[in-house]
Coordinates of C-alpha atoms in Angstrom, one line a residue:
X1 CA 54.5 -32.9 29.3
X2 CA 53.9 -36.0 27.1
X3 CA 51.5 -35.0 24.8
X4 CA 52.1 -31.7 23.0
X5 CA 50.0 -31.6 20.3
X6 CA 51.0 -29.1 16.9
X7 CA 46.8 -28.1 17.2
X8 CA 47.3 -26.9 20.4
X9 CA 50.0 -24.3 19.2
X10 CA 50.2 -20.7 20.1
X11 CA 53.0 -20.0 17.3
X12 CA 54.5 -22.1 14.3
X13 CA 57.7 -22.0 12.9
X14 CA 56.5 -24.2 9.5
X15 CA 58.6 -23.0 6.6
X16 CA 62.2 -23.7 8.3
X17 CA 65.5 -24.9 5.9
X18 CA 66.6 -27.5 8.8
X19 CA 63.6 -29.7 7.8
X20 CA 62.2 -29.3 11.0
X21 CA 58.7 -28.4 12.3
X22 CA 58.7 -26.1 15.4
X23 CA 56.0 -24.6 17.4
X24 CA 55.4 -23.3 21.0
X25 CA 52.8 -24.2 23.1
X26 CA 51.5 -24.0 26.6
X27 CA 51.0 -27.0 28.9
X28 CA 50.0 -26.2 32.7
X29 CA 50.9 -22.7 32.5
X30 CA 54.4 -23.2 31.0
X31 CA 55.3 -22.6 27.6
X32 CA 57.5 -25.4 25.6
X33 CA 59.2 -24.9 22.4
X34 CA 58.6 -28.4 20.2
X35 CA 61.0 -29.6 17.2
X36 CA 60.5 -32.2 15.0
X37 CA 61.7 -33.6 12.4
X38 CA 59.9 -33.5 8.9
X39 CA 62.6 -35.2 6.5
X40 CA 65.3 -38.0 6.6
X41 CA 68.4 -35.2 7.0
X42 CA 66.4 -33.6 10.2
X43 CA 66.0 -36.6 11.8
X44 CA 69.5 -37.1 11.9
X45 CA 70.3 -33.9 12.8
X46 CA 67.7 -34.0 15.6
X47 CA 69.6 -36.9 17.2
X48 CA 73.3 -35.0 17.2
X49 CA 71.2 -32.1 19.0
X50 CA 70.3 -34.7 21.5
X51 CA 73.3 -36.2 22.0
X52 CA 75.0 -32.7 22.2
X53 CA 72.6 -31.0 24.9
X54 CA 73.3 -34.1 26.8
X55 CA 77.5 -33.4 26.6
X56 CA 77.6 -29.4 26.5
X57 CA 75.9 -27.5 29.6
X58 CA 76.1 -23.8 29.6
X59 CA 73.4 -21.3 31.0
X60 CA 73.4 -19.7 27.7
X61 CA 72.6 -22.5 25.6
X62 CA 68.9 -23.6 25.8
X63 CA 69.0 -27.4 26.4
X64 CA 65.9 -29.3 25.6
X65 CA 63.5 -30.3 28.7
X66 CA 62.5 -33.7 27.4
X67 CA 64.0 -35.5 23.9
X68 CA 60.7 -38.2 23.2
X69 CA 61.1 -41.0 21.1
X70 CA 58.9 -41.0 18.4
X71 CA 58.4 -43.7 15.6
X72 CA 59.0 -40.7 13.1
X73 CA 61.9 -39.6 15.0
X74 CA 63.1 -37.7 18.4
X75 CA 61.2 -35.1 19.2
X76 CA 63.3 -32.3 21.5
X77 CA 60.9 -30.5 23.9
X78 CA 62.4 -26.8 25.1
X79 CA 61.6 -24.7 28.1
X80 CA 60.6 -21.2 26.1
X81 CA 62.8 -18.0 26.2
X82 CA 61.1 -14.8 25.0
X83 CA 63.2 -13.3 22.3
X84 CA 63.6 -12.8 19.0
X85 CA 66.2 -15.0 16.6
X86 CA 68.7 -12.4 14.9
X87 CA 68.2 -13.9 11.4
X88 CA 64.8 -15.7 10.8
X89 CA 66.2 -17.8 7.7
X90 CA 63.0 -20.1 5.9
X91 CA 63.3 -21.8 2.6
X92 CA 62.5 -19.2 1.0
X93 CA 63.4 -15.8 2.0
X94 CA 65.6 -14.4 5.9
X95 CA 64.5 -11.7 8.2
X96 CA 66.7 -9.9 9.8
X97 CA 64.8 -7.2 11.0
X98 CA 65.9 -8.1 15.0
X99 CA 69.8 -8.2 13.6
X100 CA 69.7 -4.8 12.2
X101 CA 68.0 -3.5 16.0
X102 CA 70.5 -5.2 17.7
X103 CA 73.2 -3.8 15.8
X104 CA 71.6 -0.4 17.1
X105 CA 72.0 -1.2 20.8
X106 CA 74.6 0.1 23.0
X107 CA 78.9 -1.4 22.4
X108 CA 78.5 -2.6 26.1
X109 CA 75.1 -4.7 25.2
X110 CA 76.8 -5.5 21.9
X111 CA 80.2 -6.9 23.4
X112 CA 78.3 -9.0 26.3
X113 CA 76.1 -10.8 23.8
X114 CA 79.3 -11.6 21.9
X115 CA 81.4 -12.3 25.2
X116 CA 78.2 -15.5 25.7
X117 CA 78.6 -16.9 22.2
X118 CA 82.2 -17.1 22.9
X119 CA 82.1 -18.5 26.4
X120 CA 79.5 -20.6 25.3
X121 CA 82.0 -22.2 22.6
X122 CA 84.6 -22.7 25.4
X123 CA 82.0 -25.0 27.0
X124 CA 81.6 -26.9 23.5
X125 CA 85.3 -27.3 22.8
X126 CA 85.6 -28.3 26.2
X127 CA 83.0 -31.0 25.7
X128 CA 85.0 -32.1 22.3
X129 CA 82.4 -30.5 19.7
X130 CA 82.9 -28.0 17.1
X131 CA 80.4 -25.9 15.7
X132 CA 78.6 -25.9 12.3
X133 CA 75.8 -23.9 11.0
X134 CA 76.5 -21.4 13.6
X135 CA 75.4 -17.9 12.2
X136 CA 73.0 -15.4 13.7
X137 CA 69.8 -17.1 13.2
X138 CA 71.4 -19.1 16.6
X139 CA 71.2 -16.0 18.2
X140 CA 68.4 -15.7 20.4
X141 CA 68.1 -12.0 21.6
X142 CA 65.5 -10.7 24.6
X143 CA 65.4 -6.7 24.2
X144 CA 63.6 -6.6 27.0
X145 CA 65.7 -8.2 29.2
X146 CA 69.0 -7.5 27.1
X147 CA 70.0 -11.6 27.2
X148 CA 71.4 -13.3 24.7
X149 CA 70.9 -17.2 24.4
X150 CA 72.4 -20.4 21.9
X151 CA 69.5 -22.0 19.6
X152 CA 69.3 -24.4 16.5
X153 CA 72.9 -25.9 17.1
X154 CA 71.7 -29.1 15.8
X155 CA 74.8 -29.5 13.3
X156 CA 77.7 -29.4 16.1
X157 CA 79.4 -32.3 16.5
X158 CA 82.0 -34.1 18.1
X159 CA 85.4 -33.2 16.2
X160 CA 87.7 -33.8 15.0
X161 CA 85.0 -35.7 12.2
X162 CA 84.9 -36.6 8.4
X163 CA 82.2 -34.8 6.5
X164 CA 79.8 -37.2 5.2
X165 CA 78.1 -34.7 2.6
X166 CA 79.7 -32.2 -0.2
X167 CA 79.6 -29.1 1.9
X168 CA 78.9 -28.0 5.6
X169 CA 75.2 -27.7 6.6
X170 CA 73.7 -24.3 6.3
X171 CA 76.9 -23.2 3.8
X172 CA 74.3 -22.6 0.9
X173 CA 72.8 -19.3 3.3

């Protein structure tokens, strides 16, 4: 898992607000999701993620494999989890076709995706972070398998902190 080429892709995630470029791929019959940045801003964030999957464990949050240093920037290799995000937020437009389904499932199903979020923010107070940018395009839902998992929390950070910037990243959505 060295060499994970964007040409190789099976999906691409190329329009994203964060800066970023994501795509899945397959390497020896196992399927990685690849971030990297594409600006100044998403390099930076791509280093907090780093530094925050290596202080935060928690089953639900999906910790990257493999963070490779690039000359461009870190690149943040993830084992892939079938599912769908709750809010698929680009530059330009949000699809939130997989919110309003889940929002159709069950109370019980409902209440134990919201009971992991909030167990999963014990584990990152716990740690010393506090969350930014959370909202529900972090929200990775599987239907199938009715799991819920933590993506995209690239903007957490250890806290108390001093924002460096005029508002909170993602606050414009």
């Amino acid at each position: 898992m060295v060499d994970l080429p964007l040409a190789s892709a099976f999906t691409v995630f190329d329009d994203q607000d964060s800066g970023c470029l994501s795509y899945g791929v397959e390497d020896a019959g196992r399927r990685w999701f690849v971030k990297k940045a594409t600006s100044v801003q998403a390099r930076l964030s791509l280093v907090r993620a780093a530094h925050f999957h290596t202080a935060v464990q928690h089953p639900a949050i999906i910790r990257p494999a493999r963070v490779l240093d690039r000359p461009d920037g870190p690149v943040l290799v993830y084992p892939w989890h079938d599912g769908t995000v709750l809010n698929q937020a680009t530059r330009h437009d949000s699809n939130r076709a997989a919110l309003a389904r889940f929002q159709q499932l069950p109370l019980p199903e409902v209440e134990a995706a919201v009971t992991t979020i909030l167990d999963a923010h014990v584990a990152v107070t716990a740690a010393g972070y506090v969350a930014l940018d959370l909202y529900d395009g972090c929200f990775l839902y599987d239907f199938d398998s009715r799991r819920l998992w933590l993506v995209d929390l690239d903007e957490y950070r250890p806290g108390p902190f001093t924002l460096d910037a005029d508002r909170l990243p993602g606050s414009r959505r």
